[in-house]
PDB file of C-alpha atoms in Angstrom:
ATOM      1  CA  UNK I 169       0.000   0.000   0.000  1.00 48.00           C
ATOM      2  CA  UNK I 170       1.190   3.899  -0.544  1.00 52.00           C
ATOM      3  CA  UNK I 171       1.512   6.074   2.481  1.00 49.00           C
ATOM      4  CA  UNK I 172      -1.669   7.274   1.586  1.00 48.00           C
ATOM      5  CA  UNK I 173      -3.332   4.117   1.714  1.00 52.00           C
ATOM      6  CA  UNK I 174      -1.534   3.423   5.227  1.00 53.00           C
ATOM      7  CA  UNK I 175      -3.078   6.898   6.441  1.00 49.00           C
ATOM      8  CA  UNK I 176      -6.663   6.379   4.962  1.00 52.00           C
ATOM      9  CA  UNK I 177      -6.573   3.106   6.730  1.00 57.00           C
ATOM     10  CA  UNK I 178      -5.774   4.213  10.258  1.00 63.00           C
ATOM     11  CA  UNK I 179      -7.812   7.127  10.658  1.00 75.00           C
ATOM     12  CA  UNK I 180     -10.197   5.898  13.250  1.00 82.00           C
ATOM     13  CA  UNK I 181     -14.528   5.678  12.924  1.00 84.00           C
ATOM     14  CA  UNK I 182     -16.348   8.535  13.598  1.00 88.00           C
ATOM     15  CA  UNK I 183     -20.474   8.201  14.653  1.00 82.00           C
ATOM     16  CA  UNK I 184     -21.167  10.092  11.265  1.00 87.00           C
ATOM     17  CA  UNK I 185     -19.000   8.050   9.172  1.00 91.00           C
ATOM     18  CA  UNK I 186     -18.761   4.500  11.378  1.00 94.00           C
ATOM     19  CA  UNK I 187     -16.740   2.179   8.575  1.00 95.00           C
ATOM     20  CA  UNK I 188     -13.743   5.378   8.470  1.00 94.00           C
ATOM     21  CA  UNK I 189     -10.224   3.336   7.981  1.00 93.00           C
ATOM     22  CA  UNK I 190     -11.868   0.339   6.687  1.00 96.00           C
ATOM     23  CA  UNK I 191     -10.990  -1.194   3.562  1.00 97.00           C
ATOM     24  CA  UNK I 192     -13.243  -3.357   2.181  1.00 98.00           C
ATOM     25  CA  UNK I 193     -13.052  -6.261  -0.487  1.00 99.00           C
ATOM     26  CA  UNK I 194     -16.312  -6.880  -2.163  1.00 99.00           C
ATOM     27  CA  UNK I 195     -16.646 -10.055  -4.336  1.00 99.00           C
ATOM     28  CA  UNK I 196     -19.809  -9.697  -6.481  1.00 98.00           C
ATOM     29  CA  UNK I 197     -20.463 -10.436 -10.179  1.00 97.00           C
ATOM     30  CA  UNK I 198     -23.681  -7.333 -10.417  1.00 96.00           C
ATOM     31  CA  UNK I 199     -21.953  -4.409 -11.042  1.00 96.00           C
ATOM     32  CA  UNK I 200     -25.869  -3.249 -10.380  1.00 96.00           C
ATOM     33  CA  UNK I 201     -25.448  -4.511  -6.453  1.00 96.00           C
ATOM     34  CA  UNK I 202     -21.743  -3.107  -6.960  1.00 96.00           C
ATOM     35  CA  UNK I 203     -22.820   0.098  -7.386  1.00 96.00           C
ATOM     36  CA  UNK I 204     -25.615   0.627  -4.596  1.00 95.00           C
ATOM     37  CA  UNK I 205     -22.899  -1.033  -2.172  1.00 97.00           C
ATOM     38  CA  UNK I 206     -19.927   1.778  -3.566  1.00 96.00           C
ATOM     39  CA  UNK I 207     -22.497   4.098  -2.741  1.00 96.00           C
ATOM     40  CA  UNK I 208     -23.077   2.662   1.080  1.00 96.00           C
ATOM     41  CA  UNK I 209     -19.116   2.533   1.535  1.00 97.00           C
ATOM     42  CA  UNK I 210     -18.987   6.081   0.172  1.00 96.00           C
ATOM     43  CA  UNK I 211     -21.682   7.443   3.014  1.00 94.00           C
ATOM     44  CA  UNK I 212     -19.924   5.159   5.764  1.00 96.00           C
ATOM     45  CA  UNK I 213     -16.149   6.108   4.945  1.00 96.00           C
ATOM     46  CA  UNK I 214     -15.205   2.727   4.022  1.00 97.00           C
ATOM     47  CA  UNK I 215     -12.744   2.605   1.126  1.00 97.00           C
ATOM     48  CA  UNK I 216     -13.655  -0.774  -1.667  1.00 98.00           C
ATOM     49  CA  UNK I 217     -12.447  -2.430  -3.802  1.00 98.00           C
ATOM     50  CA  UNK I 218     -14.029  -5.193  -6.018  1.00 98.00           C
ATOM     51  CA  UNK I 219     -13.387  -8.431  -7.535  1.00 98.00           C
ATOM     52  CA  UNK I 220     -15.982 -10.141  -9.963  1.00 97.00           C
ATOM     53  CA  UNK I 221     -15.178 -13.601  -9.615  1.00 98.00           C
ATOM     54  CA  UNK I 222     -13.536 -16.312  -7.012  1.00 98.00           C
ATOM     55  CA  UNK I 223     -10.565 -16.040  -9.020  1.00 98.00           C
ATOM     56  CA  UNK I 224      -9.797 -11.994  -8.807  1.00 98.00           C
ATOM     57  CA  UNK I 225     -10.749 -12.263  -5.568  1.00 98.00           C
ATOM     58  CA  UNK I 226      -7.748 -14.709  -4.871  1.00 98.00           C
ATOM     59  CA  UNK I 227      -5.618 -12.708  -6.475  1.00 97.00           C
ATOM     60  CA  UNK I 228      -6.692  -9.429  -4.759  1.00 96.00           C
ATOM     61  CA  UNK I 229      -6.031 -11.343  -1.298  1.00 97.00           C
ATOM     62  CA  UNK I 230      -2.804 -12.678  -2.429  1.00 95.00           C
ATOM     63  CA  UNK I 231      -0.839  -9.281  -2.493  1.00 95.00           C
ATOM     64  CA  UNK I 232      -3.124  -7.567   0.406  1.00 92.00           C
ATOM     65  CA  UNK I 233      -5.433  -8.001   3.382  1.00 93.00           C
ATOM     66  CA  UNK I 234      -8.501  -5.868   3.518  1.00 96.00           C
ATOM     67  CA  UNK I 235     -10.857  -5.278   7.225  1.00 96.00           C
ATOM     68  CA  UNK I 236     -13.646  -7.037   5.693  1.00 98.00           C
ATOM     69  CA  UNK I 237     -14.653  -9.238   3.134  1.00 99.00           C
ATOM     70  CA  UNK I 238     -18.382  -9.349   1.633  1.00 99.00           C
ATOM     71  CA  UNK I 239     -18.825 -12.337  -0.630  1.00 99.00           C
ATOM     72  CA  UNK I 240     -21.718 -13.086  -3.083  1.00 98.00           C
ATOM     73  CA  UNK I 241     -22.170 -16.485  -2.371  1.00 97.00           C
ATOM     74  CA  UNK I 242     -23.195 -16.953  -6.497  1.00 95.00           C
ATOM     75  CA  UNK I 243     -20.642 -16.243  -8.253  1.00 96.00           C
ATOM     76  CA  UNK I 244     -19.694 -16.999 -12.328  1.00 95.00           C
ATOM     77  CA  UNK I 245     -16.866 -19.426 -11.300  1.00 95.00           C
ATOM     78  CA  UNK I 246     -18.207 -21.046  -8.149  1.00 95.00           C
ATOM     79  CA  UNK I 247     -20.030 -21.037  -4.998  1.00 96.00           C
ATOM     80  CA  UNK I 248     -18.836 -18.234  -2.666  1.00 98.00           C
ATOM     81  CA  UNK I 249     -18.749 -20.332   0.102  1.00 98.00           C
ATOM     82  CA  UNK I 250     -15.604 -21.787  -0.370  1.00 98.00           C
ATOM     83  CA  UNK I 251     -14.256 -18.446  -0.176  1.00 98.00           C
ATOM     84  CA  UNK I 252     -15.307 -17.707   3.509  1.00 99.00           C
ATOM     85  CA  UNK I 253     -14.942 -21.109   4.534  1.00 98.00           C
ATOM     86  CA  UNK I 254     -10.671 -20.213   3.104  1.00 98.00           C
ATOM     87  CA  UNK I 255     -10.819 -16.711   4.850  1.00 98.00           C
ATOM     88  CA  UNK I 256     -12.744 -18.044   8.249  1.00 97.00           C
ATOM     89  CA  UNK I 257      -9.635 -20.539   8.956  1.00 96.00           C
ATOM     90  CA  UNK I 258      -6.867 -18.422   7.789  1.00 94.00           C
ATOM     91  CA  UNK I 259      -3.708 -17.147   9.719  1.00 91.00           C
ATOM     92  CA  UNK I 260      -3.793 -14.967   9.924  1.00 91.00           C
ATOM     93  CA  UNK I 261      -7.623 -13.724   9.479  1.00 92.00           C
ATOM     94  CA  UNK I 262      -9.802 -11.195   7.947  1.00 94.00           C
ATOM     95  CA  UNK I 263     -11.109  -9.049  10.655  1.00 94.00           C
ATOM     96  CA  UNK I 264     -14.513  -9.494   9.359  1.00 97.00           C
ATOM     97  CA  UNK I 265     -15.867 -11.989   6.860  1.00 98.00           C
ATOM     98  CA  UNK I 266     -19.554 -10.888   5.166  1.00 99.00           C
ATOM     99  CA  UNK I 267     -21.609 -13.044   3.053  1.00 99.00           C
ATOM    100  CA  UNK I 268     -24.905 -11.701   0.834  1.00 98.00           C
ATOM    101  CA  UNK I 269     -27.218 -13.527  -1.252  1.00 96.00           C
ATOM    102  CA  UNK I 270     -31.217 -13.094  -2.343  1.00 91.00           C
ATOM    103  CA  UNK I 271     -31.615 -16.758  -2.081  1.00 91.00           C
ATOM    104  CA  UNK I 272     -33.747 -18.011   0.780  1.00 88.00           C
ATOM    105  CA  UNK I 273     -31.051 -20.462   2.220  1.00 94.00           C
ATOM    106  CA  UNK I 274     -28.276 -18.094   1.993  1.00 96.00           C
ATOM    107  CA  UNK I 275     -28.165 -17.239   5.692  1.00 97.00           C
ATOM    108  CA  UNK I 276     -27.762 -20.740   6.387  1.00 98.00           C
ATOM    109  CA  UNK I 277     -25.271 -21.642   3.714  1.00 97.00           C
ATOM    110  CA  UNK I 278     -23.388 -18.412   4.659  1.00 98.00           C
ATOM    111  CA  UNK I 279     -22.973 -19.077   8.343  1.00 98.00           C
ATOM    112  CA  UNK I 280     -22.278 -23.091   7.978  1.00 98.00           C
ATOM    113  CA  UNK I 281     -19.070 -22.112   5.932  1.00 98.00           C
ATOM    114  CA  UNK I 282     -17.937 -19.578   8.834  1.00 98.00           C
ATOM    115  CA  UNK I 283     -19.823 -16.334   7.864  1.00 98.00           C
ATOM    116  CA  UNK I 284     -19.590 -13.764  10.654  1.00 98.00           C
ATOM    117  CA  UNK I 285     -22.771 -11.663   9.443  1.00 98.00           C
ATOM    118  CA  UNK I 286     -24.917 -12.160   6.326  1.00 98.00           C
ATOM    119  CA  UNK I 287     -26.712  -8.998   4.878  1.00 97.00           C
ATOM    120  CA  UNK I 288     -29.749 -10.409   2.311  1.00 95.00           C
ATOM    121  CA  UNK I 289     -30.517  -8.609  -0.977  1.00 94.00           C
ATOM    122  CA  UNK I 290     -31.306  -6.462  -2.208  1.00 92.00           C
ATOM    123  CA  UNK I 291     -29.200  -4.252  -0.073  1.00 92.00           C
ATOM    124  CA  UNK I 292     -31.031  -0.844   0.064  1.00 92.00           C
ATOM    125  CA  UNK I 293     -31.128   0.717   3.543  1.00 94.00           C
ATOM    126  CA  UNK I 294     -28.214   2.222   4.759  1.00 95.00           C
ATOM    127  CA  UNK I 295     -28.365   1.333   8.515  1.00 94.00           C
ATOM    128  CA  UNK I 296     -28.255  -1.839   7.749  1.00 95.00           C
ATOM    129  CA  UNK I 297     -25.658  -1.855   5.605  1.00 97.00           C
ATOM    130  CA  UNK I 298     -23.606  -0.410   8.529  1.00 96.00           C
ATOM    131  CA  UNK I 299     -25.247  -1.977  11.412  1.00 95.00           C
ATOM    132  CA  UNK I 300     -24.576  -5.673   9.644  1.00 97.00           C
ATOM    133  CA  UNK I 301     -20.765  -4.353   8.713  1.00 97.00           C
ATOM    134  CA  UNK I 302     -20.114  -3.499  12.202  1.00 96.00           C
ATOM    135  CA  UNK I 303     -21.719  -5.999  13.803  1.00 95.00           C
ATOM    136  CA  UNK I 304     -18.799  -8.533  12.200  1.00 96.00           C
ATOM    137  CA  UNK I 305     -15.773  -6.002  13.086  1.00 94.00           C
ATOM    138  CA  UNK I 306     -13.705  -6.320  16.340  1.00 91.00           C
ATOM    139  CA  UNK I 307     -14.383  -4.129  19.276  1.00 88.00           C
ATOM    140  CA  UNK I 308     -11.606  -1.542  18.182  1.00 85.00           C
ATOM    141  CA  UNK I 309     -13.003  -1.366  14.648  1.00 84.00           C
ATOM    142  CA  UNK I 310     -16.694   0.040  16.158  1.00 85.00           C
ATOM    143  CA  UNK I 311     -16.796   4.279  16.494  1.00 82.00           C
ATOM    144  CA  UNK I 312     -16.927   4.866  20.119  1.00 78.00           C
ATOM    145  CA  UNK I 313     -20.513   6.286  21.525  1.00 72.00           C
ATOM    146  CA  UNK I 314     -23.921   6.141  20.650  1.00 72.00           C
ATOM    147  CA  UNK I 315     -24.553   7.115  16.566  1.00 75.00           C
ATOM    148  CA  UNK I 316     -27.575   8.196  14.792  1.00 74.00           C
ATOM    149  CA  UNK I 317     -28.884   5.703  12.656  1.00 80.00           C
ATOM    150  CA  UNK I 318     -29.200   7.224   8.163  1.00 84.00           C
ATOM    151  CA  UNK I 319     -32.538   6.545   7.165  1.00 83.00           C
ATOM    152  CA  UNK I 320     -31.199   6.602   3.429  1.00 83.00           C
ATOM    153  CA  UNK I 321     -32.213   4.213   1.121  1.00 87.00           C
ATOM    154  CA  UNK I 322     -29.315   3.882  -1.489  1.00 88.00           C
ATOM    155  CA  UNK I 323     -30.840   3.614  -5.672  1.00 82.00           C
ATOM    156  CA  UNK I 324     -27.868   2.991  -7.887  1.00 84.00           C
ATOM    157  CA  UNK I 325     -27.347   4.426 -10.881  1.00 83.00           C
ATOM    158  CA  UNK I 326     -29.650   2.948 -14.199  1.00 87.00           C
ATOM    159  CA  UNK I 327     -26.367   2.504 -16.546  1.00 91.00           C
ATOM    160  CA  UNK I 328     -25.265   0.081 -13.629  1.00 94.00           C
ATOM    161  CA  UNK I 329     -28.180  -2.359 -14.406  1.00 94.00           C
ATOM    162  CA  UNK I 330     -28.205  -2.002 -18.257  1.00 95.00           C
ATOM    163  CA  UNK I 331     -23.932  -3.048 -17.748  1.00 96.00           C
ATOM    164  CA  UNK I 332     -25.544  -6.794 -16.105  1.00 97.00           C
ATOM    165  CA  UNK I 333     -28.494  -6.940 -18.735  1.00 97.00           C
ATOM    166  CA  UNK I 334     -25.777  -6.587 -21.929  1.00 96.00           C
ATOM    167  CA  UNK I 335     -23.351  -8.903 -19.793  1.00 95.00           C
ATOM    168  CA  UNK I 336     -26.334 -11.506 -19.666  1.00 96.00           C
ATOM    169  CA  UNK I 337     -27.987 -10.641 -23.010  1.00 95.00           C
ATOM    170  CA  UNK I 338     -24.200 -12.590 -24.130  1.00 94.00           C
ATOM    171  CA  UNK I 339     -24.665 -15.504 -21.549  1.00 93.00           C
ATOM    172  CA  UNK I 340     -28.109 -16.209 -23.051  1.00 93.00           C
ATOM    173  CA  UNK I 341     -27.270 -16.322 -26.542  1.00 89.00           C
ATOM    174  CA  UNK I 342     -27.334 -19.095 -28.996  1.00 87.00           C
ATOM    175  CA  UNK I 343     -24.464 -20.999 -28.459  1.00 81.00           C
ATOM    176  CA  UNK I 344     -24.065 -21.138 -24.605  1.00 77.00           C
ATOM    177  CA  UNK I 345     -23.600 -24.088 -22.544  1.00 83.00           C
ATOM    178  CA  UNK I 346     -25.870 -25.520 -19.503  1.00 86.00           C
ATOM    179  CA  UNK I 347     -23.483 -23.632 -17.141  1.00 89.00           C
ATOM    180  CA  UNK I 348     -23.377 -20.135 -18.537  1.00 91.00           C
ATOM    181  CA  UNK I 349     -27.490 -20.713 -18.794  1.00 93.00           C
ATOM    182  CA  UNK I 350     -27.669 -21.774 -15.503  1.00 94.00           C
ATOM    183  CA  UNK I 351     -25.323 -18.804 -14.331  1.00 95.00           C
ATOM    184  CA  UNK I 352     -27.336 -16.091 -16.250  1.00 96.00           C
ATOM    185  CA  UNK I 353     -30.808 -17.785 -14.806  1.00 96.00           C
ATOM    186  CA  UNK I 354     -29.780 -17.167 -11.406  1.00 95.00           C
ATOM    187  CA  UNK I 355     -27.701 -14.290 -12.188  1.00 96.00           C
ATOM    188  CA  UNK I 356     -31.256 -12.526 -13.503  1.00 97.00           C
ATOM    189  CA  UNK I 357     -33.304 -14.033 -10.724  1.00 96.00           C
ATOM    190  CA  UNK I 358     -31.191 -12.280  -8.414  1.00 95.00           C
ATOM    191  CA  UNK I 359     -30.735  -8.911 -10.595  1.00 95.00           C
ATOM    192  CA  UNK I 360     -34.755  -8.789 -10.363  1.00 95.00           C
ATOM    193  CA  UNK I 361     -34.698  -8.995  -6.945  1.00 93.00           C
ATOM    194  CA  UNK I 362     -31.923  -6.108  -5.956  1.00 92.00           C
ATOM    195  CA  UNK I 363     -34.038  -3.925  -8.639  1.00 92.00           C
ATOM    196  CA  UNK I 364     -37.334  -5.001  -7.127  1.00 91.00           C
ATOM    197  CA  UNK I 365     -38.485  -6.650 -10.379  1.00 94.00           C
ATOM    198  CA  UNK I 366     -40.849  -9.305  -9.647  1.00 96.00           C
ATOM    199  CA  UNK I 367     -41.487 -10.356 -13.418  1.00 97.00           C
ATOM    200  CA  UNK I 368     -37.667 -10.663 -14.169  1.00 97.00           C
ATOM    201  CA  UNK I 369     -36.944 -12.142 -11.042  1.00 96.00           C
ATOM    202  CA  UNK I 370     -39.527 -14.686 -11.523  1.00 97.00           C
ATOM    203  CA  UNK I 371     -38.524 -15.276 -15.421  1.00 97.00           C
ATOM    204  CA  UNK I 372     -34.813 -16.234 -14.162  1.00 97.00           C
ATOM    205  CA  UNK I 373     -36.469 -18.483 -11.247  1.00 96.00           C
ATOM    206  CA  UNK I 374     -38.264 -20.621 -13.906  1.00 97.00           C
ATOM    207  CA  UNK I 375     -35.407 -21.005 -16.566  1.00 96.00           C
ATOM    208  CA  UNK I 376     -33.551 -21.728 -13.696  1.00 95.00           C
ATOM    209  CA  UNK I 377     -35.872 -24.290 -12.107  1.00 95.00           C
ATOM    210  CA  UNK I 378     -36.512 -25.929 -15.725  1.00 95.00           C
ATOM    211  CA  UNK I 379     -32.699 -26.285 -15.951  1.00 94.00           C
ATOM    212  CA  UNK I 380     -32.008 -27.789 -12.940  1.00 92.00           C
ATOM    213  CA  UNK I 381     -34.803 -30.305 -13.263  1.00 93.00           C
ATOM    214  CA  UNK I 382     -34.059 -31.458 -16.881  1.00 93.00           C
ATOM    215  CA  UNK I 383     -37.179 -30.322 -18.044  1.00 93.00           C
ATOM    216  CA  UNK I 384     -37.649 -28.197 -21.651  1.00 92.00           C
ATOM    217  CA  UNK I 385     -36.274 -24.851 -21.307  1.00 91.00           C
ATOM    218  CA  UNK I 386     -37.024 -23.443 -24.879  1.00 88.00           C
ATOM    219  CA  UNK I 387     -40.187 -21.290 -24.117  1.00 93.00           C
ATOM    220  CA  UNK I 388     -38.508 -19.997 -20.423  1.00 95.00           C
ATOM    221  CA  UNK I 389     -35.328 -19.133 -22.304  1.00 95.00           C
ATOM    222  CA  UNK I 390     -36.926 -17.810 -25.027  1.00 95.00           C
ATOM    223  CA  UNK I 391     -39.148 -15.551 -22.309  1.00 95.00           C
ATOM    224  CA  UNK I 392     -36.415 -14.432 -20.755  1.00 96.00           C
ATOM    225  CA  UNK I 393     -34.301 -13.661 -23.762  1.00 95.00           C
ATOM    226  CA  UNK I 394     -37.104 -10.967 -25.058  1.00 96.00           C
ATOM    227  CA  UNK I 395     -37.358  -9.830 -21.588  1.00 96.00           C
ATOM    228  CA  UNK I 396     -34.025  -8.528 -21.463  1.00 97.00           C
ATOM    229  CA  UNK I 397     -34.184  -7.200 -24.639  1.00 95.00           C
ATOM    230  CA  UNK I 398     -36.625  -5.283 -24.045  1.00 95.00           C
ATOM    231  CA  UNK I 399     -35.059  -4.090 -21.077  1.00 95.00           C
ATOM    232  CA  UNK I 400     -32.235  -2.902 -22.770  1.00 94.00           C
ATOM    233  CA  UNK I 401     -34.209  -0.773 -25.856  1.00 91.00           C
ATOM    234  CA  UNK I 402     -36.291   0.887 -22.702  1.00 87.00           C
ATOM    235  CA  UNK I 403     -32.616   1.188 -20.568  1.00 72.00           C
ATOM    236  CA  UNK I 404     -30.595   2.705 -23.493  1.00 65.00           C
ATOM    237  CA  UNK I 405     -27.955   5.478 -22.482  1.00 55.00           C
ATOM    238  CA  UNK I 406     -28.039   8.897 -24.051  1.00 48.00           C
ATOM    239  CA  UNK I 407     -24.980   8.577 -26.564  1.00 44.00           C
ATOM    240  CA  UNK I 408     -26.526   5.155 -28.131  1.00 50.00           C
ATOM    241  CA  UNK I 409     -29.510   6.727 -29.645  1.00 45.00           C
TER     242      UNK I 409
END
């Protein structure tokens, strides 16, 4: 790290800005969720950085050691959970290992691999955003005193969720294989969710369901494929029209 990281780093938490010196390493494929979380670390005074995969992550931790650790627990090249299961026996350790998923059995999943906290998506509110985050820290890592809790709820930006629509517009086209449709199933299942989009979250639930059973996927993928096209045409930035 530069001497500016060192200082950033060791400036302790304040009531207004309770994550201050913390670096955090977020592992999470949505740039969507990335995003609304960026905006949470921004309000706290944590500092983040992000890795899209199992694999960046590795190589992120392999030349540093961030405070904390949240880890999508679906990720493009494997569960998450073998992740925190890694950082919840190493020596020596994270101070504070985070897990997040929209599935229903994430909680469990998350704190049978060593999960110190689990924060469920869509992450929107603020305060709990902070209140999970600190609740996983050491002690010394908490701001002294009693703190007033934001009532914000964080939106991120639109081009955010048009950047995972085009990235799995190319996971659904002709071509793929069972795993990339299986990935962008779930992946969509759990976009609709942290955008509160019932019809695409339920669109990526059946493809998803339909793969995993071996039953016929053409009509859900084909449902799902003009869904996010459509999405797109209504999501289109400025400079492409």
């Amino acid at each position: 790290m530069t001497s500016l990281d060192d200082l950033l780093e060791h400036r302790p938490p304040t009531p207004e800005r309770p994550l201050l010196g913390l670096t955090m390493l977020l592992v999470e494929d949505s740039r969507f969720t990335c995003e609304a979380l960026r905006l949470m670390c921004l309000r706290s005074g944590a500092r983040l950085r992000r890795a899209g995969s199992l694999h960046h992550a590795r190589r992120h931790l392999s030349t540093y050691r961030p405070g904390a650790v949240l880890i999508d627990l679906g990720l493009p090249d494997g569960d998450g959970a073998s992740l925190i299961q890694e950082l919840a026996s190493a020596a020596p350790r994270v101070g504070a290992v985070l897990a997040t998923s929209g599935d229903p059995d994430g909680r469990e999943r998350a704190e049978a691999a060593g999960a110190d906290a689990f924060m469920p998506k869509p992450v929107t509110s603020l305060a709990m955003f902070q209140n999970t985050v600190l609740s996983a820290l050491p002690r010394d890592r908490r701001p002294p005193g009693p703190r007033l809790l934001p009532q914000e709820e964080i939106a991120p930006d639109p081009i955010a969720l048009r950047d995972d629509l085009s990235h799995a517009a190319a996971l659904l086209a002709p071509g793929g294989t069972g795993i990339e449709l299986e990935y962008a199933a779930q992946f969509l299942a759990s976009l609709g969710k942290a955008a509160g989009d019932g019809v695409l979250r339920r669109a990526g639930e059946e493809l998803s369901e339909r793969l995993v059973t071996g039953r016929p996927v053409g009509n859900a993928l084909s449902r799902l494929n003009t869904m996010v096209t459509q999405m797109l045409s209504e999501t289109r930035c400025p400079m492409d029209a």
